[in-house]
Amino acid sequence: MSELDVLKELESMRMAGLEALAKVENEDALQAWRTAFLGRSAPVMQVFQKLGSYAAEERKEIGQAANEVKVALEGAYAERLSELKERATAAALASESLDVTLPGRPVVQGRLHPDTQMLRELFSVFGEMGFQVYRSREVETDEFNFQLLNFPVGHPARDMQDTYFIEAGERGDNPILLRTHTSPGQIHAMQEAAATNPTNPPPVRIVLPGMAYRYEQTDARHETQFDQIEGLAVGPGITFTNLKATLSDLARRLFGENVRTRFRASYFPFTEPSAEFDIECFLCGGKGCPVCGGGWLEIGGCGMVHPNVLRNGGYDPERYSGFAFGLGPQRIAMLRYGINDIRYFWENDLRFLEQF
Ligand code: FA5
């Protein structure tokens, strides 16, 4: 082939390459194009292989022309490659785009346990009445859970509170136990306050929330683990009337002006006189049902702090008096929300919890 023919041939290789490249639409096709137009057996590469067969002058010109075609095709290839990459990125972004008109995915909402809701309501009502929240330990000694509350060792009233003992061993008459009521907190609170001024201890007005544990036969009103909220007011001249007014006011604030309540004479070793505080059962309208028994639901025990207990707390019963109560927030929540079995509280059944 003459030099002129080869140069024409090279020009048409360039045209053919560029035309074919314009039709390439994806990276696979681009690689196929590269093999066809720039690979080992591509026409332009073969021109290089045959250069040796030309005279020196022709070889130079043909070589230069072939090189120009090769460089032009390589440049066009690189340009097309970056165009295709940009196009692919744009397409990927477009497919990820956010349609702000679509309805959102529902967010699962957590909520407070009904017992927590009830406790918070009680804290707020007692807070308005001037009570502070005081917390004390769930693992107690026999001394604080019983003895300092006027239940000596072997006292029959201990049978009212079947106890989970944790460690007896070397401790003799003072084993460690899970508190059976929040009342030992009364002693801790009084001793702590009295320590600040032993000759003239300051007045105390606290509520003490927390878990209590008893080895109980469970039923609609009884659990082995339940919470209580204890109340204690100690100061000069505190009377049973103050106690009645506090609990009656609590019931009105929780359940409205027309709520019916009653105090029934009772017995606790640590209060004298003592009473049980009942609220008329809304679940049955006072007729009697499995939750209340006889139309009234017992909400708590209460009474005037026994002189021995005041003394054990560091308060002189000649100068100070006090009232105390221990309520069951879960029992109150049962009335508040119409829950007919206390065992639902700790079962963690979402069908129950989601209703609050
Ligand atoms: C006491 O625990 C006394 N410490 C209360 C007290 C405090 C009296 C201060 C006087 C002065 P009682 O065992 O009655 O008393 O329990 C008080 C309340 O706790 C009950 O009215 C009830 O609301 C709740 N309660 C008692 N046992 C259980 C139980 N097993 N399950 C659920 N709630 C209970």
Coordinates of C-alpha atoms and ligand atoms in Angstrom, one line a residue:
M1 CA 0.0 0.0 0.0
S2 CA 1.4 3.4 -1.0
E3 CA 2.1 6.0 1.7
L4 CA -0.8 8.1 0.6
D5 CA -3.2 5.2 0.9
V6 CA -1.9 4.4 4.4
L7 CA -2.5 8.0 5.5
K8 CA -6.1 8.0 4.1
E9 CA -6.6 4.7 5.7
L10 CA -5.4 6.1 9.1
E11 CA -7.8 9.1 8.7
S12 CA -10.8 6.8 8.1
M13 CA -9.7 4.7 11.2
R14 CA -9.9 7.9 13.3
M15 CA -13.4 8.7 11.8
A16 CA -14.7 5.2 12.3
G17 CA -13.4 5.1 15.9
L18 CA -14.9 8.4 16.8
E19 CA -18.3 7.6 15.2
A20 CA -18.4 4.2 17.0
L21 CA -17.5 5.9 20.2
A22 CA -20.4 8.4 19.9
K23 CA -22.8 5.4 20.0
V24 CA -21.2 3.8 23.1
E25 CA -23.7 4.1 26.0
N26 CA -22.3 2.2 28.9
E27 CA -18.9 1.1 30.4
D28 CA -19.1 -2.5 29.0
A29 CA -19.6 -1.2 25.5
L30 CA -16.8 1.2 26.1
Q31 CA -14.4 -1.6 27.0
A32 CA -15.4 -3.5 23.8
W33 CA -14.7 -0.3 21.8
R34 CA -11.3 0.0 23.4
T35 CA -10.4 -3.5 22.4
A36 CA -11.6 -2.9 18.8
F37 CA -9.9 0.5 18.3
L38 CA -6.9 0.5 20.6
G39 CA -6.2 -3.2 21.4
R40 CA -3.3 -5.2 20.0
S41 CA -5.1 -6.2 16.8
A42 CA -6.8 -2.9 16.2
P43 CA -6.1 -1.5 12.7
V44 CA -4.1 1.5 14.0
M45 CA -1.9 -0.9 16.0
Q46 CA -1.2 -3.0 13.0
V47 CA 0.0 0.0 11.1
F48 CA 2.7 0.4 13.9
Q49 CA 3.6 -3.3 13.5
K50 CA 4.1 -2.9 9.7
L51 CA 6.2 0.3 9.9
G52 CA 9.4 -1.7 9.3
S53 CA 8.3 -2.5 5.8
Y54 CA 8.3 1.2 4.7
A55 CA 11.2 3.3 3.5
A56 CA 12.8 5.5 6.1
E57 CA 11.1 8.8 4.9
E58 CA 7.6 7.2 4.7
R59 CA 8.1 5.4 8.0
K60 CA 8.5 8.7 9.7
E61 CA 5.4 10.3 8.3
I62 CA 3.2 7.2 8.6
G63 CA 4.5 6.6 12.2
Q64 CA 3.7 10.2 13.1
A65 CA 0.2 10.1 11.5
A66 CA -0.6 6.7 13.2
N67 CA 0.6 8.1 16.5
E68 CA -1.7 11.1 16.1
V69 CA -4.7 8.8 15.4
K70 CA -3.8 6.7 18.4
V71 CA -3.5 9.7 20.8
A72 CA -6.8 11.2 19.4
L73 CA -8.6 7.9 20.0
E74 CA -7.1 7.5 23.5
G75 CA -8.2 11.1 24.4
A76 CA -11.7 10.5 23.1
Y77 CA -11.9 7.3 25.1
A78 CA -10.9 9.0 28.4
E79 CA -13.4 11.8 27.8
R80 CA -16.2 9.3 27.1
L81 CA -15.3 7.2 30.1
S82 CA -15.6 10.2 32.5
E83 CA -19.0 11.2 30.8
L84 CA -20.3 7.7 31.4
K85 CA -19.2 7.7 35.0
E86 CA -20.8 11.1 35.7
R87 CA -24.0 9.9 34.1
A88 CA -24.1 6.7 36.2
T89 CA -23.6 8.8 39.4
A90 CA -26.4 11.1 38.5
A91 CA -28.7 8.2 37.8
A92 CA -27.9 6.6 41.2
L93 CA -28.6 9.8 43.0
A94 CA -31.8 10.3 41.1
S95 CA -33.0 6.8 42.2
E96 CA -32.2 7.6 45.8
S97 CA -34.1 10.9 45.8
L98 CA -36.5 11.6 48.7
D99 CA -40.2 12.0 48.0
V100 CA -41.2 14.4 50.8
T101 CA -44.9 13.9 49.9
L102 CA -44.8 10.2 51.0
P103 CA -46.5 9.5 54.4
G104 CA -43.9 9.1 57.2
R105 CA -43.1 5.8 58.9
P106 CA -45.0 5.7 62.2
V107 CA -42.6 6.2 65.2
V108 CA -43.2 3.7 68.0
Q109 CA -43.8 5.8 71.1
G110 CA -42.6 4.7 74.5
R111 CA -44.8 5.6 77.5
L112 CA -44.6 5.7 81.3
H113 CA -45.6 2.6 83.2
P114 CA -49.0 3.1 84.9
D115 CA -47.3 2.7 88.3
T116 CA -44.8 5.4 87.5
Q117 CA -47.6 7.7 86.3
M118 CA -49.4 7.1 89.6
L119 CA -46.3 7.7 91.7
R120 CA -45.6 10.9 89.9
E121 CA -49.1 12.1 90.5
L122 CA -48.8 11.2 94.2
F123 CA -45.5 13.0 94.4
S124 CA -47.1 16.1 92.9
V125 CA -50.1 16.0 95.3
F126 CA -47.9 15.4 98.4
G127 CA -45.4 18.1 97.1
E128 CA -48.3 20.6 97.1
M129 CA -49.0 19.6 100.7
G130 CA -45.4 20.3 101.7
F131 CA -44.0 16.7 101.8
Q132 CA -40.5 16.0 100.5
V133 CA -39.5 12.7 98.9
Y134 CA -37.1 10.6 100.9
R135 CA -35.7 7.2 99.7
S136 CA -34.3 4.4 101.8
R137 CA -32.9 0.9 101.2
E138 CA -34.8 -2.1 100.0
V139 CA -32.5 -4.6 101.8
E140 CA -32.9 -4.0 105.5
T141 CA -32.0 -5.5 108.8
D142 CA -34.5 -7.1 111.2
E143 CA -33.7 -4.2 113.6
F144 CA -34.9 -1.5 111.2
N145 CA -37.7 -3.5 109.5
F146 CA -39.1 -4.8 112.8
Q147 CA -37.4 -4.1 116.2
L148 CA -37.1 -0.3 116.1
L149 CA -40.7 -0.3 114.9
N150 CA -41.8 -1.9 118.0
F151 CA -42.0 -5.5 116.7
P152 CA -39.7 -7.3 119.2
V153 CA -38.2 -10.6 118.3
G154 CA -41.0 -13.2 118.3
H155 CA -43.8 -10.6 118.3
P156 CA -46.9 -12.2 116.7
A157 CA -47.6 -9.1 114.5
R158 CA -44.6 -10.2 112.4
D159 CA -46.9 -12.9 111.0
M160 CA -48.8 -10.1 109.2
Q161 CA -45.8 -9.6 107.0
D162 CA -44.3 -13.0 105.8
T163 CA -40.7 -12.2 105.2
Y164 CA -38.0 -13.0 102.7
F165 CA -34.8 -13.5 104.7
I166 CA -31.5 -13.0 102.8
E167 CA -28.9 -13.9 105.4
A168 CA -29.4 -15.2 108.9
G169 CA -26.1 -17.1 109.6
E170 CA -24.0 -15.3 112.2
R171 CA -26.4 -12.4 112.7
G172 CA -28.6 -14.0 115.4
D173 CA -31.7 -11.9 116.0
N174 CA -30.7 -9.3 113.4
P175 CA -30.9 -11.1 110.0
I176 CA -30.8 -9.3 106.7
L177 CA -34.1 -9.3 104.8
L178 CA -36.0 -7.7 102.0
R179 CA -38.1 -5.0 103.6
T180 CA -41.7 -6.0 104.0
H181 CA -42.9 -2.4 104.1
T182 CA -41.5 1.1 103.7
S183 CA -41.9 1.9 107.4
P184 CA -38.2 1.2 108.3
G185 CA -37.5 4.4 106.3
Q186 CA -39.4 6.3 109.1
I187 CA -36.5 5.4 111.5
H188 CA -33.8 6.3 109.0
A189 CA -35.4 9.6 108.2
M190 CA -36.0 10.5 111.9
Q191 CA -32.5 9.4 113.0
E192 CA -30.9 11.4 110.1
A193 CA -32.9 14.6 111.0
A194 CA -32.4 14.2 114.7
A195 CA -28.6 13.8 114.2
T196 CA -28.5 17.4 112.8
N197 CA -29.8 18.8 116.2
P198 CA -30.1 16.1 118.9
T199 CA -31.5 18.4 121.6
N200 CA -34.1 20.1 119.3
P201 CA -34.7 17.8 116.4
P202 CA -36.3 19.6 113.4
P203 CA -39.8 18.6 112.2
V204 CA -40.1 16.0 109.5
R205 CA -42.6 15.9 106.7
I206 CA -41.7 13.2 104.1
V207 CA -43.1 10.6 101.7
L208 CA -41.0 7.5 101.1
P209 CA -41.7 5.6 98.0
G210 CA -40.3 2.2 97.2
M211 CA -40.6 -1.6 96.7
A212 CA -41.7 -3.9 99.5
Y213 CA -41.6 -7.8 99.4
R214 CA -43.7 -10.4 101.1
Y215 CA -44.0 -14.1 100.8
E216 CA -47.7 -13.8 99.9
Q217 CA -50.3 -15.9 98.2
T218 CA -51.0 -13.7 95.1
D219 CA -54.5 -12.8 94.0
A220 CA -56.2 -9.8 92.4
R221 CA -55.1 -7.5 95.2
H222 CA -51.8 -9.1 96.4
E223 CA -48.4 -9.5 94.8
T224 CA -45.1 -10.7 96.3
Q225 CA -43.4 -7.5 95.1
F226 CA -45.4 -4.3 95.4
D227 CA -44.7 -0.7 96.0
Q228 CA -45.7 1.4 98.9
I229 CA -45.6 5.1 99.6
E230 CA -45.0 5.9 103.2
G231 CA -45.8 9.2 104.8
L232 CA -44.4 10.6 108.0
A233 CA -45.0 13.9 109.7
V234 CA -43.3 14.6 113.1
G235 CA -43.4 17.8 115.0
P236 CA -44.8 19.5 118.1
G237 CA -48.6 19.2 118.4
I238 CA -49.4 16.9 115.4
T239 CA -52.8 15.2 115.9
F240 CA -54.9 12.4 114.4
T241 CA -57.1 15.1 112.9
N242 CA -54.1 16.2 110.8
L243 CA -53.7 12.6 109.6
K244 CA -57.4 12.3 108.7
A245 CA -57.3 15.6 106.9
T246 CA -54.2 14.7 104.9
L247 CA -55.5 11.4 103.6
S248 CA -59.0 12.7 103.0
D249 CA -57.6 15.6 101.1
L250 CA -55.4 13.2 99.1
A251 CA -58.4 11.2 98.1
R252 CA -60.3 14.3 97.0
R253 CA -57.4 15.6 95.0
L254 CA -57.0 12.2 93.2
F255 CA -60.6 11.3 92.7
G256 CA -62.7 14.4 93.1
E257 CA -64.8 16.1 95.7
N258 CA -67.4 13.4 96.0
V259 CA -65.1 10.4 96.7
R260 CA -66.2 8.4 99.7
T261 CA -63.5 7.3 102.2
R262 CA -63.4 5.6 105.6
F263 CA -61.0 5.0 108.4
R264 CA -61.3 1.6 110.1
A265 CA -59.8 0.9 113.5
S266 CA -56.8 -1.4 113.1
Y267 CA -53.6 -2.5 114.7
F268 CA -49.9 -1.8 113.8
P269 CA -47.2 -2.2 116.5
F270 CA -45.6 1.1 115.4
T271 CA -48.7 3.3 115.6
E272 CA -51.2 4.0 118.3
P273 CA -54.1 4.5 117.6
S274 CA -54.0 2.8 114.2
A275 CA -56.4 2.6 111.3
E276 CA -56.9 1.3 107.7
F277 CA -57.8 3.8 105.1
D278 CA -60.3 2.7 102.5
I279 CA -61.7 4.3 99.3
E280 CA -65.1 3.2 97.9
C281 CA -64.5 0.9 95.0
F282 CA -65.4 2.6 91.7
L283 CA -64.9 -0.7 89.8
C284 CA -68.1 -2.1 91.2
G285 CA -69.7 1.1 92.5
G286 CA -69.4 -0.1 96.1
K287 CA -71.4 -3.3 95.5
G288 CA -68.4 -5.7 96.0
C289 CA -66.2 -7.3 93.4
P290 CA -63.1 -9.6 93.3
V291 CA -60.8 -6.5 93.5
C292 CA -62.2 -4.8 96.6
G293 CA -64.0 -7.7 98.3
G294 CA -66.8 -5.7 100.1
G295 CA -67.2 -2.5 98.1
W296 CA -64.3 -0.7 99.7
L297 CA -60.7 -1.0 98.6
E298 CA -58.0 -0.9 101.3
I299 CA -55.5 1.7 100.2
G300 CA -53.2 1.8 103.2
G301 CA -52.6 1.7 106.9
C302 CA -52.0 4.7 109.1
G303 CA -51.9 6.0 112.7
M304 CA -50.2 8.1 115.3
V305 CA -46.5 7.3 115.6
H306 CA -46.0 5.1 118.7
P307 CA -43.9 6.8 121.5
N308 CA -41.3 4.0 121.3
V309 CA -40.8 4.6 117.6
L310 CA -40.4 8.3 118.1
R311 CA -37.8 7.6 120.8
N312 CA -36.0 5.1 118.5
G313 CA -35.9 7.9 115.9
G314 CA -34.4 10.3 118.4
Y315 CA -37.5 12.3 119.2
D316 CA -38.8 12.8 122.7
P317 CA -42.5 11.7 122.8
E318 CA -43.2 14.1 125.6
R319 CA -42.4 17.0 123.2
Y320 CA -43.2 15.6 119.8
S321 CA -46.0 13.7 118.2
G322 CA -46.4 12.4 114.6
F323 CA -48.6 10.6 112.2
A324 CA -47.6 8.0 109.6
F325 CA -49.3 6.1 106.8
G326 CA -48.3 3.5 104.2
L327 CA -50.3 3.4 101.0
G328 CA -50.3 1.1 98.0
P329 CA -49.8 3.1 94.9
Q330 CA -50.8 0.1 92.7
R331 CA -54.1 -0.2 94.6
I332 CA -54.7 3.5 94.0
A333 CA -53.8 3.1 90.3
M334 CA -56.3 0.2 90.1
L335 CA -59.1 2.5 91.1
R336 CA -57.7 5.4 89.0
Y337 CA -57.5 3.3 85.7
G338 CA -60.1 0.6 86.4
I339 CA -57.5 -2.2 86.5
N340 CA -59.1 -5.4 87.9
D341 CA -56.0 -7.4 88.8
I342 CA -52.7 -6.2 90.4
R343 CA -50.8 -9.0 88.8
Y344 CA -50.9 -7.2 85.4
F345 CA -48.5 -4.6 86.7
W346 CA -45.2 -6.5 86.5
E347 CA -46.1 -9.0 83.8
N348 CA -44.8 -6.6 81.1
D349 CA -47.6 -7.6 78.7
L350 CA -47.6 -4.9 76.0
R351 CA -51.4 -5.3 75.5
F352 CA -51.7 -4.0 79.1
L353 CA -48.9 -1.4 79.1
E354 CA -50.0 0.1 75.8
Q355 CA -53.3 1.2 77.3
F356 CA -51.7 3.9 79.4
Ligands
FA5_1 C1 -48.2 -1.8 106.3 O1 -47.4 -2.2 105.4 C2 -47.8 -0.7 107.2 N1 -46.4 -0.5 107.2 C3 -48.5 0.6 106.8 C4 -48.4 1.7 107.8 C5 -47.5 2.7 107.7 C6 -49.3 1.7 108.9 C7 -47.4 3.7 108.6 C8 -49.2 2.7 109.8 C9 -48.3 3.7 109.7 P1 -50.2 -3.1 105.3 O2 -49.6 -4.4 105.4 O3 -51.6 -3.0 105.6 O4 -49.5 -2.0 106.3 O5 -49.9 -2.5 103.8 C10 -50.2 -1.2 103.5 C11 -50.7 -1.1 102.1 O6 -49.7 -1.7 101.2 C12 -51.9 -1.9 101.8 O7 -53.1 -1.2 102.2 C13 -51.9 -2.2 100.3 O8 -52.3 -1.0 99.6 C14 -50.4 -2.3 100.1 N2 -50.1 -3.8 100.2 C15 -49.8 -4.5 101.3 N3 -49.6 -5.8 100.9 C16 -49.7 -5.8 99.6 C17 -49.5 -6.9 98.6 N4 -49.1 -8.1 98.9 N5 -49.7 -6.5 97.3 C18 -50.0 -5.3 96.9 N6 -50.2 -4.3 97.8 C19 -50.0 -4.6 99.1

